Coordinates of C-alpha atoms and ligand atoms in Angstrom, one line a residue:
M1 CA 0.0 0.0 0.0
A2 CA 1.5 3.3 -1.1
A3 CA 2.2 5.8 1.6
A4 CA 0.5 9.2 1.3
K5 CA 2.3 11.8 -0.7
P6 CA 3.8 14.6 1.3
Q7 CA 1.8 17.7 1.5
T8 CA 2.4 20.2 -1.2
E9 CA 4.7 23.2 -1.0
G10 CA 1.6 25.4 -0.9
K11 CA 0.1 23.7 2.2
R12 CA 3.5 23.7 3.9
K13 CA 3.4 27.4 3.6
Q14 CA -0.1 27.5 4.9
E15 CA 1.0 25.8 8.1
K16 CA 3.5 28.5 8.8
T17 CA 1.3 31.5 8.1
E18 CA -1.4 32.8 10.4
R19 CA -4.6 33.6 8.6
K20 CA -6.5 36.7 9.6
P21 CA -9.6 35.8 11.6
M22 CA -12.1 36.8 9.0
S23 CA -14.4 33.9 8.3
N24 CA -15.2 30.3 9.2
A25 CA -12.5 29.3 6.8
D26 CA -9.9 30.7 9.2
A27 CA -8.0 28.7 11.8
V28 CA -8.8 25.4 10.1
P29 CA -6.1 22.9 11.0
N30 CA -4.1 21.7 8.0
D31 CA -5.3 18.1 8.4
R32 CA -9.0 19.1 8.3
V33 CA -10.9 19.0 5.0
L34 CA -14.1 21.2 5.0
I35 CA -17.1 19.7 3.4
F36 CA -19.1 22.1 1.2
D37 CA -22.4 20.5 0.2
T38 CA -24.0 21.8 -3.0
T39 CA -26.9 19.3 -3.2
L40 CA -29.4 22.2 -2.9
R41 CA -27.7 24.3 -5.6
D42 CA -25.6 22.4 -8.2
G43 CA -27.5 19.2 -7.2
E44 CA -30.9 20.9 -7.7
Q45 CA -29.8 21.8 -11.2
S46 CA -30.2 18.1 -12.2
P47 CA -33.0 17.8 -14.8
G48 CA -36.4 17.2 -13.3
I49 CA -35.7 18.0 -9.7
S50 CA -38.2 20.3 -8.2
L51 CA -37.9 20.6 -4.5
N52 CA -40.3 22.9 -2.6
V53 CA -39.1 25.2 0.3
Q54 CA -40.3 22.7 2.9
E55 CA -38.3 19.9 1.3
K56 CA -35.2 22.0 0.9
L57 CA -35.4 23.0 4.6
E58 CA -35.7 19.3 5.6
I59 CA -32.7 18.5 3.5
A60 CA -30.7 21.4 5.0
H61 CA -31.6 20.3 8.5
Q62 CA -30.4 16.8 7.7
L63 CA -27.2 18.2 6.1
A64 CA -26.6 20.0 9.4
R65 CA -27.1 16.8 11.3
L66 CA -24.6 15.1 8.9
G67 CA -22.1 17.8 10.0
V68 CA -21.3 19.5 6.7
D69 CA -19.3 22.7 7.1
V70 CA -21.0 24.7 4.4
I71 CA -24.5 24.3 2.8
E72 CA -24.8 26.0 -0.6
A73 CA -28.5 26.6 -0.2
G74 CA -29.3 27.9 -3.7
F75 CA -28.9 30.6 -6.3
P76 CA -31.2 33.4 -4.9
I77 CA -31.5 35.4 -8.1
A78 CA -32.5 32.3 -10.2
S79 CA -36.2 32.4 -9.0
P80 CA -38.4 33.6 -6.2
G81 CA -38.5 29.9 -5.0
D82 CA -34.7 29.8 -4.8
F83 CA -34.6 33.1 -2.9
E84 CA -37.3 31.9 -0.4
A85 CA -35.5 28.6 0.2
V86 CA -32.1 30.2 0.8
Q87 CA -33.8 32.7 3.1
A88 CA -35.6 30.0 5.1
I89 CA -32.5 27.9 5.4
A90 CA -30.5 31.0 6.5
R91 CA -33.1 31.7 9.2
E92 CA -33.6 28.2 10.5
V93 CA -30.6 26.0 10.0
E94 CA -28.0 26.2 12.7
G95 CA -24.4 25.0 12.5
P96 CA -23.0 25.2 9.0
V97 CA -22.1 28.3 7.0
I98 CA -25.0 29.1 4.6
A99 CA -23.8 30.1 1.1
G100 CA -25.7 31.6 -1.8
L101 CA -24.5 31.6 -5.4
A102 CA -24.2 34.9 -7.4
R103 CA -22.8 35.7 -10.8
A104 CA -20.3 38.5 -10.8
Q105 CA -23.0 41.1 -11.0
A106 CA -24.2 43.6 -8.5
A107 CA -27.9 42.5 -8.8
D108 CA -27.0 38.8 -8.1
I109 CA -24.8 39.7 -5.2
D110 CA -27.4 42.0 -3.6
R111 CA -30.1 39.3 -4.0
A112 CA -27.8 36.7 -2.4
H113 CA -27.0 39.0 0.4
K114 CA -30.7 39.7 1.0
A115 CA -31.5 36.0 1.1
L116 CA -28.6 35.3 3.5
R117 CA -29.1 38.3 5.8
D118 CA -30.4 36.3 8.7
A119 CA -27.8 33.6 8.6
A120 CA -25.5 33.3 11.6
R121 CA -22.6 32.7 9.2
P122 CA -23.5 33.8 5.6
R123 CA -21.2 33.3 2.6
I124 CA -21.6 34.8 -0.8
H125 CA -20.2 32.6 -3.6
T126 CA -19.5 34.6 -6.7
F127 CA -18.2 33.3 -10.0
I128 CA -17.0 34.4 -13.5
S129 CA -15.4 32.3 -16.2
T130 CA -11.7 32.5 -17.0
S131 CA -11.5 30.1 -20.0
D132 CA -11.2 31.8 -23.3
I133 CA -13.9 29.5 -24.7
H134 CA -16.4 31.0 -22.2
I135 CA -15.1 34.5 -22.4
Q136 CA -15.4 34.6 -26.2
H137 CA -18.5 32.5 -26.8
Q138 CA -20.6 32.8 -23.7
M139 CA -19.9 36.2 -22.2
R140 CA -18.7 37.7 -25.5
N141 CA -16.1 40.0 -23.9
T142 CA -12.5 40.1 -23.1
R143 CA -10.0 38.9 -20.4
E144 CA -9.7 42.5 -19.3
D145 CA -13.5 42.6 -18.7
V146 CA -13.2 39.5 -16.6
K147 CA -10.6 41.1 -14.4
V148 CA -12.7 44.2 -13.9
G149 CA -15.8 42.1 -13.2
A150 CA -14.0 39.8 -10.7
R151 CA -12.6 42.8 -8.8
A152 CA -15.9 44.6 -8.6
A153 CA -17.8 41.5 -7.6
V154 CA -15.5 40.4 -4.8
A155 CA -15.2 43.9 -3.5
H156 CA -19.0 44.4 -3.5
A157 CA -19.6 41.0 -1.9
R158 CA -16.9 41.8 0.8
S159 CA -18.6 45.1 1.5
L160 CA -21.7 43.0 2.5
V161 CA -20.3 39.9 4.2
E162 CA -17.0 38.8 5.6
D163 CA -17.0 35.4 4.0
V164 CA -16.7 35.5 0.2
E165 CA -15.9 32.6 -2.1
F166 CA -14.7 33.2 -5.6
S167 CA -14.8 30.7 -8.5
P168 CA -13.1 31.1 -11.9
M169 CA -15.7 29.0 -13.8
D170 CA -14.3 26.5 -16.3
A171 CA -10.9 27.0 -14.7
T172 CA -9.5 23.7 -15.8
R173 CA -9.8 24.6 -19.5
A174 CA -8.4 28.1 -18.9
D175 CA -4.9 29.5 -19.0
V176 CA -3.5 28.9 -15.6
E177 CA -1.4 32.1 -15.7
F178 CA -4.5 34.2 -16.6
T179 CA -6.6 32.4 -13.9
A180 CA -3.9 33.2 -11.4
E181 CA -4.1 36.9 -12.3
V182 CA -7.8 36.9 -11.7
L183 CA -7.4 35.0 -8.5
Q184 CA -4.8 37.5 -7.3
I185 CA -7.4 40.2 -7.8
A186 CA -10.0 38.2 -5.9
L187 CA -7.5 37.7 -3.0
D188 CA -6.6 41.4 -3.0
E189 CA -10.3 42.3 -2.7
G190 CA -10.7 39.9 0.2
A191 CA -12.0 36.5 -1.1
T192 CA -11.7 34.0 1.8
T193 CA -12.2 30.8 -0.3
I194 CA -10.9 30.2 -3.8
N195 CA -12.7 27.4 -5.6
I196 CA -11.3 25.7 -8.7
P197 CA -14.2 24.3 -10.8
D198 CA -13.7 21.6 -13.3
T199 CA -17.0 22.8 -14.7
V200 CA -17.3 20.4 -17.6
G201 CA -15.6 17.4 -15.9
Y202 CA -12.7 17.4 -18.4
A203 CA -9.6 17.2 -16.2
M204 CA -7.7 14.2 -15.3
P205 CA -6.4 13.8 -11.7
H206 CA -2.8 14.6 -12.4
E207 CA -3.8 17.7 -14.4
Y208 CA -6.2 18.9 -11.8
A209 CA -3.5 18.5 -9.1
A210 CA -0.9 20.2 -11.2
F211 CA -3.3 23.2 -11.9
I212 CA -3.8 23.7 -8.1
A213 CA -0.1 23.2 -7.3
R214 CA 0.8 25.8 -10.0
L215 CA -1.7 28.3 -8.5
F216 CA 0.1 27.9 -5.1
E217 CA 3.4 28.7 -6.9
L218 CA 2.0 31.7 -8.8
L219 CA 0.2 33.2 -5.9
P220 CA 2.4 33.4 -2.9
D221 CA -0.3 34.6 -0.6
L222 CA -3.0 32.1 -1.7
A223 CA -2.3 29.7 1.2
S224 CA -2.2 32.4 3.8
K225 CA -5.3 34.4 2.7
A226 CA -7.8 31.7 1.6
I227 CA -8.9 28.1 1.7
V228 CA -8.5 26.5 -1.7
S229 CA -11.5 24.4 -2.8
T230 CA -12.3 21.7 -5.3
H231 CA -15.5 21.5 -7.4
C232 CA -15.3 18.6 -9.8
H233 CA -18.0 17.3 -12.2
D234 CA -18.3 13.7 -13.2
D235 CA -18.6 13.7 -17.0
L236 CA -15.7 11.3 -17.3
G237 CA -16.4 9.5 -14.0
L238 CA -13.4 11.3 -12.4
A239 CA -15.1 13.7 -10.0
V240 CA -14.0 11.9 -6.8
A241 CA -10.5 11.0 -8.2
N242 CA -10.0 14.7 -9.2
T243 CA -11.3 15.9 -5.8
L244 CA -8.8 13.6 -4.0
A245 CA -6.0 14.9 -6.3
G246 CA -7.0 18.5 -5.5
V247 CA -6.9 17.7 -1.8
Q248 CA -3.5 16.1 -2.1
A249 CA -2.3 19.3 -3.9
G250 CA -3.4 21.4 -1.0
A251 CA -7.1 22.1 -1.3
R252 CA -8.9 22.0 2.1
Q253 CA -12.5 22.4 1.1
V254 CA -14.3 20.0 -1.2
E255 CA -17.5 20.8 -3.0
C256 CA -19.7 17.8 -3.4
A257 CA -23.3 16.6 -3.4
I258 CA -25.1 13.7 -1.8
N259 CA -25.6 10.8 -4.2
G260 CA -23.4 12.7 -6.7
L261 CA -26.3 14.9 -7.8
G262 CA -25.5 17.9 -10.1
E263 CA -25.5 19.3 -13.6
R264 CA -25.3 16.6 -16.3
A265 CA -23.3 13.6 -14.8
G266 CA -23.2 15.3 -11.4
N267 CA -20.7 16.4 -8.9
A268 CA -18.3 14.5 -6.7
A269 CA -20.4 12.3 -4.4
L270 CA -20.1 13.6 -0.8
E271 CA -20.5 10.1 0.7
E272 CA -17.6 8.8 -1.5
V273 CA -15.2 11.6 -0.8
V274 CA -16.0 11.5 3.0
M275 CA -15.6 7.7 3.3
L276 CA -12.5 7.8 1.1
L277 CA -10.9 10.3 3.5
E278 CA -12.2 8.3 6.5
T279 CA -11.2 4.8 5.3
R280 CA -7.7 5.9 4.1
K281 CA -7.2 8.3 7.0
A282 CA -3.9 6.7 8.1
D283 CA -2.4 7.1 4.6
L284 CA -3.8 10.5 3.8
G285 CA -3.5 12.1 7.2
L286 CA -6.7 14.1 6.7
H287 CA -10.1 14.1 8.4
T288 CA -13.5 15.7 8.1
E289 CA -16.0 16.5 10.9
I290 CA -18.8 14.5 9.1
N291 CA -21.0 12.3 11.3
T292 CA -20.7 9.3 8.9
R293 CA -23.5 7.5 10.6
E294 CA -25.9 10.0 9.1
I295 CA -24.8 9.2 5.5
S296 CA -27.3 6.5 4.6
R297 CA -30.3 8.4 6.0
T298 CA -29.2 11.6 4.2
S299 CA -28.8 9.6 0.9
R300 CA -32.3 8.1 1.3
L301 CA -33.9 11.4 2.1
I302 CA -32.4 13.1 -0.9
S303 CA -33.1 10.2 -3.3
R304 CA -36.7 10.2 -2.1
L305 CA -37.3 14.0 -2.3
S306 CA -35.4 14.4 -5.6
G307 CA -36.9 11.4 -7.3
Y308 CA -33.4 10.3 -8.3
A309 CA -32.9 6.6 -7.5
V310 CA -29.5 5.4 -6.2
Q311 CA -28.1 2.7 -8.4
P312 CA -27.9 -0.6 -6.5
N313 CA -24.1 -0.9 -6.9
K314 CA -23.4 2.7 -6.1
A315 CA -20.4 3.0 -3.7
I316 CA -21.3 3.6 -0.1
V317 CA -25.0 4.2 -0.4
G318 CA -26.1 1.6 -3.1
R319 CA -28.4 -1.2 -1.8
N320 CA -25.6 -3.7 -2.6
A321 CA -22.7 -1.6 -1.3
F322 CA -22.3 -3.9 1.7
A323 CA -24.0 -7.0 0.4
H324 CA -22.0 -10.1 -0.5
E325 CA -23.3 -12.4 -3.1
S326 CA -20.5 -14.8 -3.8
G327 CA -20.2 -17.8 -1.4
I328 CA -16.5 -17.3 -1.0
H329 CA -17.0 -13.7 0.1
Q330 CA -19.9 -14.6 2.5
D331 CA -17.8 -17.3 4.0
G332 CA -14.9 -15.0 4.5
V333 CA -17.0 -12.2 6.1
L334 CA -18.7 -14.7 8.5
K335 CA -15.2 -15.8 9.6
E336 CA -13.7 -12.3 9.8
R337 CA -15.5 -9.2 8.5
T338 CA -12.3 -7.5 7.2
T339 CA -11.6 -10.4 4.7
F340 CA -13.9 -8.8 2.2
E341 CA -15.0 -5.5 3.8
I342 CA -13.0 -2.3 3.9
M343 CA -15.7 -0.4 5.8
D344 CA -18.2 -1.3 8.4
A345 CA -21.8 -0.9 7.3
R346 CA -22.6 0.6 10.7
S347 CA -20.1 3.4 10.1
V348 CA -22.4 4.8 7.4
G349 CA -25.6 4.3 9.4
L350 CA -26.9 1.1 8.0
E351 CA -28.3 0.0 11.3
G352 CA -31.3 0.9 13.5
T353 CA -33.5 0.6 10.4
D354 CA -35.2 -2.4 11.9
L355 CA -37.1 -0.4 14.6
V356 CA -40.7 -1.6 14.5
L357 CA -44.1 -0.1 15.4
G358 CA -47.4 -1.9 15.1
K359 CA -51.0 -0.9 14.7
H360 CA -51.5 -0.4 18.4
S361 CA -48.7 2.1 18.7
G362 CA -49.9 5.6 19.7
R363 CA -49.1 9.1 18.8
H364 CA -46.4 9.4 21.5
A365 CA -44.7 6.2 20.3
L366 CA -44.6 7.5 16.8
K367 CA -43.2 10.9 17.9
S368 CA -40.5 9.3 19.9
A369 CA -39.7 6.8 17.1
L370 CA -39.3 9.7 14.7
Q371 CA -37.1 11.5 17.2
D372 CA -34.9 8.4 17.4
L373 CA -34.5 8.8 13.7
G374 CA -33.6 12.4 14.1
I375 CA -36.9 13.6 12.6
E376 CA -38.7 16.3 14.6
V377 CA -42.3 16.7 13.8
D378 CA -45.0 18.5 15.8
G379 CA -48.4 20.0 15.5
A380 CA -50.3 19.6 12.2
L381 CA -47.4 17.6 10.5
L382 CA -47.4 15.1 13.4
D383 CA -51.2 14.8 13.2
Q384 CA -51.0 14.1 9.5
A385 CA -48.0 11.7 9.9
F386 CA -50.0 9.9 12.6
K387 CA -53.1 9.6 10.4
R388 CA -51.0 8.1 7.6
F389 CA -49.1 5.8 10.1
K390 CA -52.5 4.4 11.3
E391 CA -53.7 3.8 7.7
I392 CA -50.4 2.0 6.9
A393 CA -50.3 0.1 10.2
D394 CA -53.8 -1.2 9.4
R395 CA -52.6 -2.6 6.1
K396 CA -49.1 -3.7 7.2
K397 CA -48.1 -5.9 10.1
Q398 CA -45.0 -4.0 11.1
V399 CA -44.0 -0.4 10.3
T400 CA -40.2 -0.1 10.2
A401 CA -37.9 2.9 10.5
M402 CA -37.5 3.0 6.7
D403 CA -41.3 3.1 6.4
L404 CA -41.5 6.0 8.8
E405 CA -38.9 7.9 6.8
A406 CA -40.8 7.4 3.6
L407 CA -44.1 8.4 5.2
V408 CA -42.8 11.6 6.8
A409 CA -41.1 12.6 3.5
D410 CA -44.4 12.0 1.8
E411 CA -46.2 14.2 4.2
L412 CA -43.7 17.0 3.7
R413 CA -44.8 17.1 0.0
E414 CA -48.3 18.2 0.8
E415 CA -47.3 21.9 0.8
V416 CA -46.9 22.3 -3.0
R417 CA -49.8 20.3 -4.1
G418 CA -51.7 22.2 -6.7
Y419 CA -53.7 19.2 -7.7
G420 CA -54.9 16.6 -5.3
L421 CA -56.2 13.1 -5.7
E422 CA -59.6 12.8 -4.2
W423 CA -60.4 9.2 -5.1
F424 CA -59.8 6.6 -7.9
E425 CA -61.2 3.3 -9.1
V426 CA -59.4 0.9 -11.4
E427 CA -61.0 -2.1 -12.9
V428 CA -58.5 -4.8 -13.8
S429 CA -59.3 -8.1 -15.4
S430 CA -57.6 -10.7 -17.6
S431 CA -60.5 -10.5 -20.2
R432 CA -60.5 -6.7 -21.0
P433 CA -58.2 -3.7 -20.8
P434 CA -58.1 -1.9 -17.5
H435 CA -60.4 1.1 -17.0
A436 CA -59.7 3.9 -14.5
R437 CA -61.8 6.7 -13.1
V438 CA -60.4 9.5 -10.9
R439 CA -61.5 12.7 -9.2
V440 CA -58.9 15.4 -8.6
T441 CA -59.0 18.8 -7.0
T442 CA -57.5 21.5 -9.1
P443 CA -55.2 24.4 -8.0
A444 CA -58.3 26.7 -8.3
G445 CA -60.0 24.5 -5.7
D446 CA -62.5 22.9 -8.1
V447 CA -63.0 19.2 -8.6
S448 CA -62.8 17.4 -11.9
E449 CA -63.3 13.8 -13.0
G450 CA -61.8 11.8 -15.8
D451 CA -61.7 8.3 -17.0
F452 CA -59.7 6.2 -19.5
T453 CA -59.2 2.7 -20.7
G454 CA -55.5 2.0 -20.9
D455 CA -52.9 -0.6 -21.7
G456 CA -52.3 -1.4 -18.1
P457 CA -53.7 -0.2 -14.8
V458 CA -51.0 2.5 -14.3
D459 CA -51.4 3.7 -17.9
A460 CA -55.2 3.9 -17.4
I461 CA -55.0 5.9 -14.2
F462 CA -52.3 8.3 -15.5
R463 CA -54.4 9.0 -18.6
A464 CA -57.6 9.3 -16.5
I465 CA -55.8 12.0 -14.5
N466 CA -54.8 13.7 -17.8
A467 CA -58.4 13.7 -18.9
A468 CA -59.5 15.2 -15.6
V469 CA -57.0 18.0 -15.7
D470 CA -57.0 18.5 -19.5
R471 CA -53.2 18.2 -19.9
E472 CA -51.0 15.8 -21.9
P473 CA -47.5 15.9 -20.5
R474 CA -44.9 13.4 -21.6
L475 CA -44.1 10.7 -19.1
R476 CA -40.4 10.7 -19.1
E477 CA -39.7 8.4 -16.2
F478 CA -41.8 6.1 -14.0
R479 CA -40.3 3.9 -11.3
I480 CA -41.7 1.9 -8.5
D481 CA -39.5 0.6 -5.6
S482 CA -40.4 -1.1 -2.4
V483 CA -39.3 0.7 0.8
T484 CA -38.5 -2.5 2.6
S485 CA -38.7 -6.2 1.7
G486 CA -41.7 -8.4 2.3
Q487 CA -45.1 -8.8 0.6
D488 CA -46.7 -6.0 2.5
A489 CA -43.9 -3.6 1.8
L490 CA -44.7 0.1 1.1
G491 CA -44.4 0.9 -2.6
E492 CA -42.7 4.2 -3.4
A493 CA -43.5 5.6 -6.9
S494 CA -41.5 8.2 -8.7
V495 CA -42.7 10.0 -11.9
V496 CA -41.0 12.6 -14.1
L497 CA -43.2 14.6 -16.5
E498 CA -42.1 16.9 -19.3
D499 CA -44.1 19.6 -20.9
G500 CA -42.2 21.6 -23.5
D501 CA -39.0 22.8 -21.9
V502 CA -40.2 22.2 -18.3
S503 CA -39.8 18.9 -16.4
A504 CA -40.9 18.0 -12.9
A505 CA -40.8 15.1 -10.6
G506 CA -43.3 13.7 -8.1
Q507 CA -43.3 10.9 -5.6
G508 CA -45.9 8.9 -3.8
V509 CA -46.0 6.2 -1.0
S510 CA -48.6 3.6 -0.3
T511 CA -49.1 -0.1 0.3
D512 CA -51.1 0.0 -2.9
I513 CA -48.8 0.6 -5.9
I514 CA -51.5 2.0 -8.1
E515 CA -52.3 4.6 -5.4
A516 CA -48.6 5.4 -4.9
S517 CA -48.3 5.8 -8.7
A518 CA -51.4 8.1 -8.9
L519 CA -50.1 10.2 -6.0
A520 CA -46.7 10.6 -7.7
Y521 CA -48.3 11.5 -11.0
V522 CA -50.6 14.2 -9.5
R523 CA -47.7 15.7 -7.5
A524 CA -45.5 15.8 -10.6
L525 CA -48.4 17.6 -12.4
S526 CA -48.5 20.1 -9.5
N527 CA -44.8 20.7 -9.7
L528 CA -45.0 21.0 -13.4
E529 CA -47.6 23.7 -13.0
V530 CA -45.5 25.7 -10.5
R531 CA -42.3 25.2 -12.6
G532 CA -44.0 26.2 -15.8
R533 CA -45.2 29.5 -14.2
R534 CA -41.7 30.3 -13.1
A535 CA -39.7 29.0 -16.0
G536 CA -40.4 31.7 -18.5
A537 CA -39.1 34.6 -16.3
T538 CA -36.2 32.6 -14.9
A539 CA -34.9 31.3 -18.2
E540 CA -35.0 34.8 -19.6
K541 CA -33.1 36.2 -16.6
L542 CA -30.4 33.6 -16.6
Q543 CA -29.8 33.2 -20.3
E544 CA -29.3 36.8 -21.2
D545 CA -25.7 37.7 -21.9
V546 CA -24.0 38.1 -18.6
P547 CA -23.2 41.8 -18.3
L548 CA -20.1 42.4 -16.1
I549 CA -20.4 44.4 -12.9
A550 CA -19.3 48.0 -13.5
A551 CA -15.9 48.9 -12.2
P552 CA -16.2 51.0 -9.0
Ligands
LIG601 O1 -19.4 23.9 -12.2 C1 -19.2 25.1 -11.9 O2 -18.3 25.8 -12.5 C2 -20.1 25.7 -10.9 C3 -19.7 27.1 -10.4 C4 -20.8 28.0 -10.3 C5 -18.9 27.0 -9.2 O3 -21.0 25.1 -10.4
LIG602 ZN1 -20.8 22.9 -10.8

């Protein structure tokens, strides 16, 4: 086993130099890696994800329990929903630094600042591209303009908050000398974190490490003035490898997302980076402050709310990540776990999921079972959760911790419902095609009925809903999973619908898979409605040529 590489020149310098006590990034020991979670920002940019404010808050609370250092809560200027979510997280979530993204424009920065105003530790994350390809073709201006824009943006952000992160977008395809010039400006204006995005997932680990190492050489005050950060996309499947290379080159913040969510192929998966640093701690000499036992639950919550399933063989959080199929492996593990396991499943929280409640369990038992799972519900939400629990407990012998998680996540979705499923009937027989009838409530508060004879029961009910609401979106994805094993398991359905340029997801949980599917479909329709209303204005705002901030 190879020994860890020595720390880079840049980091050795960092050890010797005292950083000014300006932000949370200061006074971080050199063997600590800060975890910056961007599930709610870059992750939320994955196609089809449409989280409401309540869901984003729930995720942010769970990220705080997981122990992330920074939560990038959103891009406040992107939409009123983004603004509201960042503001709610800034107000309610304690512990991590709360960051908001802003292009290098005064309006973006002001909007981010407004959303973050109530955070105990706010961070403005501003960015501008340094690659010629972006400068010429996307921004249609010059390197000089980029320098002017970066200076003005960081100066403006620093006039509002102490903690400012600066990212030269598409850095890995940019000229390193020019990027260093821009970063020097950002440092001079007071940036406290310098993030190096591999925006299009193009770099290879040795190149990414060399880029960061070169920046430490070109910028003598980089190590003393700021924390260097990685931000790696997974287009070539190298996001985690590049992140590790960046850390070995001296970066001490990593940007990542749960389940690897993010633009296109996604970002470095938080759970993989964290367990890599944890499992190879002795060799790397680095650690994070993540409570790894919260990893599985966080992954399940995000998969459930985003509608993005985790592939069974996904490292750390896939259903099979700790399962042994081969007899030789099973035999070895039974004799001594470490023969075929490099991590203990308990270290990522794969335990305690067998907690059981039955149909005689009361409200108090439910509340305390939820508390044991780290889920705080009270008032109306507890009443709703209890009602659903009773319905499920009547149909199912035992309600497990996994069922409770699914159920509470399902109740959280109530908030955005524009359409509601009042009742449905599906006639299924082997002698004729299935026929479905539904009644739905509309966003205007009316009721409407529809019916349809389809190819299968799910097809029939989806089209009956279309008939009731007079819409014909394209069904892009439909999935049904069981929450636990066993014949009476809860079914969890996930639907992604597309209408023109807008796509939206919905999920539903029930012991009856037709009901779960119908609930998921109706919720996806509601999300489509909300997204459709917002999309026009947002797209116009974000796709317009990015005017640079005026020089002061
Ligand atoms: O990938 C990227 O370049 C980004 C920046 C906004 C940091 O997400
Ligand atoms: Zn990104």
